[in-house]
Amino acid sequence: MSKDIKIKKGLDIKLVGAAEKTLADAPKSRTYVIKPSDFHLVTPKMLFKEGAKVKAGEPLFYSKKDERIKFVSPVSGTLAEIKRGAKRVITHVVIEADGTDATHEFSKLDVKTSSAETIKERMLEAGLWPFIKQRPYDIIAAVDTTPEAIFISGHNSAPLAPDYNFSLKGKEAALQAGVNALAKLTSGKVHLGVAKTADSVFANLSEVELHTVSGPHPSGNVGTQINKIRPVNKGETVWTVAPENLAIIGELFLTGKFNPERVISVSGSGIKKPQYFKTKIGAEVSTFAYSAGINGDNVRMISGNVLTGKQVSADGHLGYYHNEFVAIPEGDDYEFFGWNKPVFNKISSSRALTFSWLFPNKKYDLDTNTNGEHRAFVVTGNYEEVFPMDIYPLQLLKACMVEDLDAMEALGMYEVAPEDFALTEFVCVSKQPHQAIIRKGLDLMHEEIG
């Protein structure tokens, strides 16, 4: 049954530099990189040695834990380098593109007449399985599980978030094919949360339970929608898929090809001409960053959004799961007692120290300064103001820090992912790394409980 979900708790962080709705082709990248660190808890086993020739869609490595889960090359070319870090852990798999776009092809598959097992086998064979995440633990879904439900959020409420209605325009057939495939893999329903817009690319999709979502960030987080639609209980599993990856899944069944194309937003006050670019998974950041123009030399480049993304260098590469790139000023100035003086030019959920609430439509040009220092938790009630899930955020964070598995389980750890705590981290006067704390707690539960 469809729901109208209205989120009241949260915080919209309105930043300058939103991407204009213009689309350009990014210059072709010379190299593409797949980083195993993007796939949490995956230990890669290489299928090729350096110097091997590969096609787009051809597997490069598989998961040591489950060799059925494969990770494929986004382009055709040469496996130029396998970079390793401490203890010879693989950190980067570098593909030097040959420009031919040779693709490893599969036969087309009619998902409506295919069995769940056939669909699953094709997704595994084509390297699409890493696009499916699971709760609990926020990791790549276990192959042999059947989820109680599958969730897709078609509403992105994060700061400077790309507009799916623009970036996925023209992909309606692929989105429908992706939904048809996923619907065969669950014992429940495919739930899709969308904003209330008349021109939504998701409006005419069938085989989904469509829910409207409104309210401040994190209303667009899939975790928020899971909590309001069908909370995860102990012993249950639900899957999540991002809309841009849903389109890639659908295209495989329609065309028989793995299409690594990404329409990404390039935004932030550090960008001269914020706009959208068509590129590919793992492309060089410089190809689209410098095409849009960088404002000055002292900017932080982020693959992903400003709350959950990863810092990258100019010669870095787009993250596997990222559909946006942000550049904001690097904060170099430490403000003495900056954390406890009233200010007008900073955004906050609190009315005590900032006055951003007086200007609800103002957009801010924030830098990376934390305006304070790391210290023990200060109980302010701020977390609850921006955390819409029916969970006690402070208590759950503390349970993770002391590794109390029983308390973590009782407090709703099975439902959450690190991104669900990005806002509490943003408003935290104690400057605690909430997302890292939750990630460590999830890993401990996965190791101890499985």
Coordinates of N, CA, C and O in Angstrom, one line a residue, residues 167-289:
S167 N 18.9 13.7 -14.7 CA 20.0 12.8 -15.0 C 19.6 11.4 -15.6 O 20.3 10.8 -16.3
L168 N 18.3 11.0 -15.3 CA 17.8 9.7 -15.8 C 16.8 9.9 -16.9 O 16.1 8.9 -17.3
K169 N 16.6 11.1 -17.4 CA 15.6 11.3 -18.4 C 16.0 10.5 -19.7 O 17.2 10.5 -20.1
G170 N 15.0 9.8 -20.2 CA 15.3 8.9 -21.4 C 15.6 7.5 -21.0 O 15.7 6.6 -21.9
K171 N 15.7 7.3 -19.7 CA 16.1 5.9 -19.2 C 14.9 5.1 -18.7 O 15.0 4.1 -18.0
E172 N 13.7 5.6 -19.0 CA 12.5 5.0 -18.4 C 12.3 3.6 -18.7 O 12.0 2.8 -17.9
A173 N 12.6 3.2 -19.9 CA 12.5 1.7 -20.3 C 13.5 0.9 -19.6 O 13.2 -0.2 -19.1
A174 N 14.7 1.4 -19.4 CA 15.7 0.7 -18.6 C 15.3 0.6 -17.1 O 15.5 -0.5 -16.5
L175 N 14.8 1.6 -16.6 CA 14.3 1.6 -15.2 C 13.2 0.6 -15.0 O 13.2 -0.2 -14.0
Q176 N 12.3 0.5 -16.0 CA 11.2 -0.5 -15.9 C 11.8 -1.9 -16.0 O 11.4 -2.8 -15.2
A177 N 12.7 -2.1 -16.8 CA 13.3 -3.5 -17.0 C 14.1 -3.8 -15.7 O 14.0 -5.0 -15.3
G178 N 14.7 -2.9 -15.1 CA 15.4 -3.1 -13.8 C 14.4 -3.5 -12.7 O 14.7 -4.4 -11.9
V179 N 13.3 -2.8 -12.6 CA 12.3 -3.1 -11.6 C 11.7 -4.5 -11.9 O 11.5 -5.2 -10.9
N180 N 11.4 -4.8 -13.1 CA 10.9 -6.1 -13.4 C 11.8 -7.2 -13.0 O 11.4 -8.3 -12.5
A181 N 13.1 -7.0 -13.2 CA 14.1 -8.0 -12.7 C 14.1 -8.1 -11.2 O 14.1 -9.3 -10.7
L182 N 14.2 -7.0 -10.5 CA 14.3 -7.0 -9.1 C 13.0 -7.6 -8.4 O 13.1 -8.3 -7.4
A183 N 11.9 -7.4 -9.0 CA 10.6 -7.9 -8.5 C 10.6 -9.4 -8.4 O 9.9 -10.0 -7.6
K184 N 11.4 -10.0 -9.3 CA 11.4 -11.5 -9.3 C 12.3 -12.0 -8.1 O 12.3 -13.2 -7.8
L185 N 13.1 -11.2 -7.5 CA 14.1 -11.6 -6.6 C 13.7 -11.4 -5.1 O 14.5 -11.8 -4.2
T186 N 12.5 -10.9 -4.9 CA 12.1 -10.7 -3.5 C 10.8 -11.4 -3.2 O 9.9 -11.6 -4.1
S187 N 10.6 -11.8 -2.0 CA 9.4 -12.4 -1.6 C 8.3 -11.4 -1.3 O 7.1 -11.7 -1.1
G188 N 8.8 -10.1 -1.2 CA 7.8 -9.0 -0.9 C 7.7 -8.1 -2.1 O 7.5 -8.5 -3.2
K189 N 7.8 -6.8 -1.8 CA 7.6 -5.8 -2.9 C 8.8 -5.0 -3.1 O 9.7 -4.9 -2.3
V190 N 8.8 -4.3 -4.3 CA 9.8 -3.3 -4.6 C 9.2 -2.0 -4.3 O 8.2 -1.6 -4.8
H191 N 9.8 -1.3 -3.3 CA 9.3 0.0 -2.8 C 10.1 1.1 -3.4 O 11.4 1.1 -3.4
L192 N 9.5 2.1 -4.0 CA 10.1 3.3 -4.6 C 9.6 4.6 -4.0 O 8.4 4.9 -4.0
G193 N 10.5 5.3 -3.3 CA 10.2 6.6 -2.8 C 10.5 7.7 -3.7 O 11.7 7.8 -4.2
V194 N 9.6 8.6 -4.0 CA 9.8 9.7 -4.9 C 9.3 11.0 -4.4 O 8.4 11.0 -3.5
A195 N 9.8 12.1 -4.9 CA 9.3 13.4 -4.5 C 8.0 13.7 -5.2 O 7.7 13.1 -6.2
K196 N 7.3 14.7 -4.7 CA 6.0 15.0 -5.3 C 6.2 16.0 -6.5 O 6.1 17.2 -6.4
T197 N 6.6 15.4 -7.7 CA 6.7 16.2 -8.9 C 6.0 15.6 -10.0 O 5.9 14.3 -10.1
A198 N 5.4 16.4 -10.8 CA 4.5 15.9 -11.9 C 5.3 15.3 -13.0 O 4.8 14.4 -13.7
D199 N 6.6 15.7 -13.2 CA 7.4 15.2 -14.4 C 8.4 14.1 -14.0 O 9.4 14.0 -14.6
S200 N 8.1 13.4 -13.0 CA 9.0 12.4 -12.5 C 9.2 11.3 -13.5 O 8.3 10.7 -14.1
V201 N 10.5 10.9 -13.7 CA 10.8 9.7 -14.6 C 10.3 8.4 -14.0 O 10.3 7.4 -14.7
F202 N 10.0 8.4 -12.7 CA 9.5 7.2 -12.1 C 8.0 7.1 -12.1 O 7.4 6.1 -11.6
A203 N 7.3 8.1 -12.5 CA 5.8 8.2 -12.3 C 5.1 7.0 -12.9 O 4.1 6.6 -12.4
N204 N 5.5 6.5 -14.1 CA 4.7 5.5 -14.8 C 5.3 4.1 -14.6 O 4.9 3.2 -15.3
L205 N 6.2 3.9 -13.7 CA 6.7 2.6 -13.5 C 5.7 1.6 -12.9 O 4.9 2.0 -12.0
S206 N 5.7 0.4 -13.3 CA 4.8 -0.6 -12.8 C 5.6 -1.6 -12.0 O 6.9 -1.5 -12.0
E207 N 5.0 -2.5 -11.3 CA 5.6 -3.5 -10.5 C 6.3 -2.9 -9.3 O 7.2 -3.6 -8.7
V208 N 6.0 -1.7 -8.9 CA 6.5 -1.1 -7.7 C 5.4 -0.5 -6.8 O 4.3 -0.2 -7.3
E209 N 5.7 -0.4 -5.5 CA 4.9 0.2 -4.6 C 5.4 1.7 -4.5 O 6.5 1.9 -4.0
L210 N 4.7 2.6 -5.1 CA 5.2 4.0 -5.2 C 4.8 4.8 -3.9 O 3.6 4.9 -3.6
H211 N 5.8 5.4 -3.3 CA 5.5 6.2 -2.1 C 6.0 7.7 -2.3 O 7.1 7.9 -2.9
T212 N 5.3 8.6 -1.9 CA 5.7 10.0 -2.0 C 6.4 10.4 -0.8 O 6.0 10.1 0.3
V213 N 7.5 11.2 -0.9 CA 8.3 11.6 0.2 C 8.5 13.1 0.2 O 8.8 13.7 -0.8
S214 N 8.3 13.7 1.4 CA 8.6 15.2 1.5 C 9.2 15.5 2.8 O 9.2 14.7 3.8
G215 N 9.8 16.7 2.9 CA 10.4 17.1 4.2 C 11.9 17.3 4.0 O 12.5 17.0 2.9
P216 N 12.6 17.7 5.0 CA 14.0 18.0 4.9 C 14.9 16.8 4.8 O 14.4 15.7 5.1
H217 N 16.1 17.0 4.4 CA 17.1 15.9 4.4 C 17.2 15.4 5.9 O 17.2 16.1 6.8
P218 N 17.2 14.0 6.1 CA 17.5 13.0 5.1 C 16.2 12.2 4.6 O 16.2 11.0 4.6
S219 N 15.2 13.0 4.2 CA 14.0 12.3 3.7 C 14.3 11.5 2.5 O 13.6 10.5 2.2
G220 N 15.4 11.8 1.7 CA 15.7 11.1 0.5 C 16.6 9.9 0.8 O 16.8 9.1 -0.1
N221 N 17.1 9.7 2.0 CA 17.9 8.6 2.3 C 17.1 7.3 2.3 O 16.0 7.3 2.9
V222 N 17.6 6.3 1.7 CA 16.8 5.0 1.6 C 16.6 4.5 3.0 O 15.5 3.8 3.2
G223 N 17.5 4.7 3.9 CA 17.3 4.2 5.3 C 16.1 4.8 6.0 O 15.4 4.2 6.7
T224 N 15.9 6.1 5.7 CA 14.7 6.8 6.3 C 13.5 6.2 5.8 O 12.5 6.0 6.5
Q225 N 13.4 6.0 4.5 CA 12.2 5.4 3.9 C 12.0 4.0 4.3 O 10.8 3.6 4.5
I226 N 13.0 3.2 4.5 CA 12.8 1.8 5.0 C 12.2 1.9 6.4 O 11.3 1.2 6.7
N227 N 12.7 2.8 7.2 CA 12.2 3.0 8.6 C 10.7 3.3 8.6 O 10.0 2.9 9.5
K228 N 10.3 4.1 7.7 CA 8.9 4.6 7.7 C 8.0 3.6 6.9 O 6.8 3.6 7.2
I229 N 8.5 2.8 6.0 CA 7.7 1.9 5.2 C 7.6 0.5 5.8 O 6.6 -0.1 6.0
R230 N 8.8 -0.1 6.0 CA 8.9 -1.4 6.5 C 10.2 -1.6 7.2 O 11.2 -2.0 6.7
P231 N 10.2 -1.3 8.5 CA 11.4 -1.5 9.3 C 12.0 -2.9 9.3 O 11.2 -3.9 9.1
V232 N 13.3 -3.0 9.4 CA 14.0 -4.3 9.4 C 14.0 -4.9 10.8 O 14.6 -4.3 11.7
N233 N 13.5 -6.1 10.9 CA 13.6 -6.8 12.2 C 14.7 -7.8 12.2 O 15.3 -8.1 11.2
K234 N 15.0 -8.3 13.4 CA 16.1 -9.3 13.5 C 15.8 -10.5 12.7 O 14.6 -11.0 12.7
G235 N 16.8 -10.9 12.0 CA 16.6 -12.1 11.1 C 16.1 -11.8 9.7 O 16.0 -12.7 8.9
E236 N 15.8 -10.6 9.5 CA 15.2 -10.2 8.2 C 16.3 -9.5 7.3 O 17.3 -8.9 7.9
T237 N 16.1 -9.5 6.0 CA 17.1 -8.8 5.1 C 16.2 -8.0 4.1 O 15.2 -8.5 3.6
V238 N 16.7 -6.8 3.8 CA 16.1 -6.0 2.7 C 17.3 -5.6 1.9 O 18.4 -5.4 2.3
W239 N 17.0 -5.4 0.6 CA 18.0 -4.9 -0.3 C 17.7 -3.5 -0.8 O 16.6 -3.0 -0.7
T240 N 18.8 -2.8 -1.1 CA 18.6 -1.4 -1.7 C 19.4 -1.3 -3.0 O 20.4 -1.9 -3.1
V241 N 18.8 -0.5 -3.9 CA 19.5 -0.2 -5.2 C 19.3 1.3 -5.5 O 18.2 1.8 -5.4
A242 N 20.4 1.9 -5.9 CA 20.3 3.3 -6.3 C 19.7 3.4 -7.7 O 19.9 2.5 -8.6
P243 N 18.9 4.5 -8.0 CA 18.3 4.6 -9.3 C 19.2 4.5 -10.5 O 18.8 3.9 -11.5
E244 N 20.4 5.2 -10.4 CA 21.3 5.1 -11.6 C 21.8 3.7 -11.8 O 22.1 3.4 -13.0
N245 N 21.9 2.9 -10.8 CA 22.3 1.5 -10.9 C 21.2 0.6 -11.4 O 21.4 -0.4 -12.1
L246 N 20.0 1.0 -11.0 CA 18.8 0.3 -11.5 C 18.7 0.4 -13.0 O 18.4 -0.6 -13.7
A247 N 19.0 1.6 -13.6 CA 19.0 1.8 -15.0 C 20.1 0.9 -15.7 O 19.8 0.3 -16.8
I248 N 21.3 0.7 -15.1 CA 22.3 -0.1 -15.6 C 21.8 -1.6 -15.6 O 22.1 -2.3 -16.6
I249 N 21.2 -2.0 -14.6 CA 20.7 -3.4 -14.5 C 19.6 -3.6 -15.6 O 19.7 -4.6 -16.3
G250 N 18.7 -2.6 -15.8 CA 17.7 -2.8 -16.8 C 18.3 -2.8 -18.2 O 17.8 -3.6 -19.0
E251 N 19.3 -2.0 -18.5 CA 19.9 -2.0 -19.8 C 20.6 -3.3 -20.1 O 20.6 -3.7 -21.3
L252 N 21.1 -4.0 -19.1 CA 21.7 -5.3 -19.4 C 20.7 -6.2 -20.0 O 21.0 -6.9 -21.0
F253 N 19.5 -6.2 -19.4 CA 18.5 -7.2 -19.9 C 17.9 -6.7 -21.3 O 17.5 -7.5 -22.1
L254 N 17.9 -5.4 -21.5 CA 17.4 -4.9 -22.8 C 18.3 -5.0 -23.9 O 17.9 -5.3 -25.1
T255 N 19.6 -4.9 -23.6 CA 20.6 -4.8 -24.7 C 21.7 -5.9 -24.7 O 22.4 -6.2 -25.7
G256 N 21.8 -6.6 -23.5 CA 22.8 -7.6 -23.4 C 24.2 -7.1 -23.1 O 25.2 -7.8 -23.2
K257 N 24.3 -5.8 -22.8 CA 25.5 -5.1 -22.5 C 25.6 -4.4 -21.2 O 24.5 -3.9 -20.7
F258 N 26.7 -4.4 -20.5 CA 27.0 -3.7 -19.3 C 27.3 -2.2 -19.7 O 28.3 -2.0 -20.4
N259 N 26.5 -1.3 -19.3 CA 26.7 0.1 -19.7 C 27.1 0.9 -18.5 O 26.3 1.2 -17.6
P260 N 28.4 1.3 -18.4 CA 28.9 2.0 -17.2 C 28.7 3.5 -17.2 O 29.3 4.2 -16.4
E261 N 27.8 3.9 -18.1 CA 27.6 5.4 -18.2 C 27.0 6.0 -17.0 O 26.2 5.4 -16.3
R262 N 27.6 7.2 -16.6 CA 27.1 7.9 -15.5 C 26.8 9.4 -15.9 O 27.7 10.0 -16.5
V263 N 25.6 9.9 -15.6 CA 25.4 11.3 -15.8 C 25.5 11.9 -14.4 O 24.7 11.5 -13.5
I264 N 26.6 12.7 -14.2 CA 26.9 13.1 -12.8 C 26.7 14.7 -12.8 O 26.8 15.4 -13.7
S265 N 26.4 15.1 -11.6 CA 26.4 16.6 -11.3 C 27.7 17.0 -10.8 O 28.3 16.3 -10.0
V266 N 28.2 18.1 -11.4 CA 29.5 18.7 -10.9 C 29.1 20.1 -10.3 O 28.7 20.9 -11.0
S267 N 29.3 20.2 -9.0 CA 28.7 21.3 -8.3 C 29.6 21.8 -7.2 O 30.7 21.3 -6.9
G268 N 29.1 22.9 -6.5 CA 29.8 23.4 -5.4 C 30.3 24.8 -5.7 O 30.5 25.2 -6.9
S269 N 30.6 25.6 -4.7 CA 31.1 27.0 -4.9 C 32.5 27.0 -5.4 O 33.0 28.0 -5.9
G270 N 33.2 25.8 -5.4 CA 34.5 25.7 -6.0 C 34.5 25.4 -7.5 O 35.6 25.3 -8.1
I271 N 33.3 25.4 -8.1 CA 33.2 25.1 -9.5 C 32.7 26.4 -10.2 O 31.8 27.0 -9.8
K272 N 33.4 26.7 -11.3 CA 33.0 27.9 -12.1 C 31.6 27.8 -12.8 O 30.8 28.7 -12.8
K273 N 31.5 26.6 -13.5 CA 30.2 26.4 -14.2 C 29.6 25.1 -13.8 O 29.8 24.1 -14.5
P274 N 28.9 25.1 -12.7 CA 28.3 23.9 -12.2 C 27.2 23.3 -13.2 O 26.4 24.1 -13.7
Q275 N 27.4 22.1 -13.6 CA 26.5 21.5 -14.6 C 26.6 20.0 -14.5 O 27.2 19.4 -13.6
Y276 N 25.9 19.3 -15.4 CA 25.9 17.8 -15.5 C 26.9 17.4 -16.6 O 27.0 18.0 -17.7
F277 N 27.5 16.2 -16.4 CA 28.4 15.7 -17.4 C 28.1 14.2 -17.6 O 27.7 13.5 -16.6
K278 N 28.2 13.7 -18.8 CA 28.1 12.3 -19.1 C 29.5 11.7 -19.1 O 30.4 12.1 -19.8
T279 N 29.7 10.7 -18.2 CA 31.0 10.1 -18.1 C 30.8 8.6 -17.8 O 29.7 8.1 -18.1
K280 N 31.8 8.0 -17.3 CA 31.7 6.5 -17.0 C 32.2 6.3 -15.6 O 33.0 7.0 -15.0
I281 N 31.8 5.2 -15.0 CA 32.3 4.7 -13.7 C 33.8 4.7 -13.7 O 34.4 4.1 -14.6
G282 N 34.4 5.2 -12.7 CA 35.8 5.2 -12.5 C 36.7 6.1 -13.3 O 37.9 6.0 -13.4
A283 N 36.0 7.1 -14.0 CA 36.7 8.0 -14.9 C 37.6 9.0 -14.1 O 37.4 9.2 -12.9
E284 N 38.6 9.6 -14.8 CA 39.5 10.6 -14.2 C 38.7 11.8 -13.8 O 37.9 12.4 -14.6
V285 N 38.8 12.3 -12.5 CA 38.2 13.5 -12.0 C 38.5 14.7 -12.9 O 37.6 15.5 -13.2
S286 N 39.7 14.8 -13.4 CA 40.1 16.0 -14.1 C 39.3 16.2 -15.4 O 39.2 17.3 -15.9
T287 N 38.8 15.1 -16.0 CA 38.1 15.2 -17.3 C 36.9 16.1 -17.2 O 36.5 16.8 -18.1
F288 N 36.1 16.0 -16.0 CA 34.9 16.8 -15.9 C 35.2 18.0 -15.0 O 34.6 19.1 -15.1
A289 N 36.1 17.9 -14.0 CA 36.3 19.0 -13.0 C 36.9 20.2 -13.7 O 36.4 21.3 -13.5

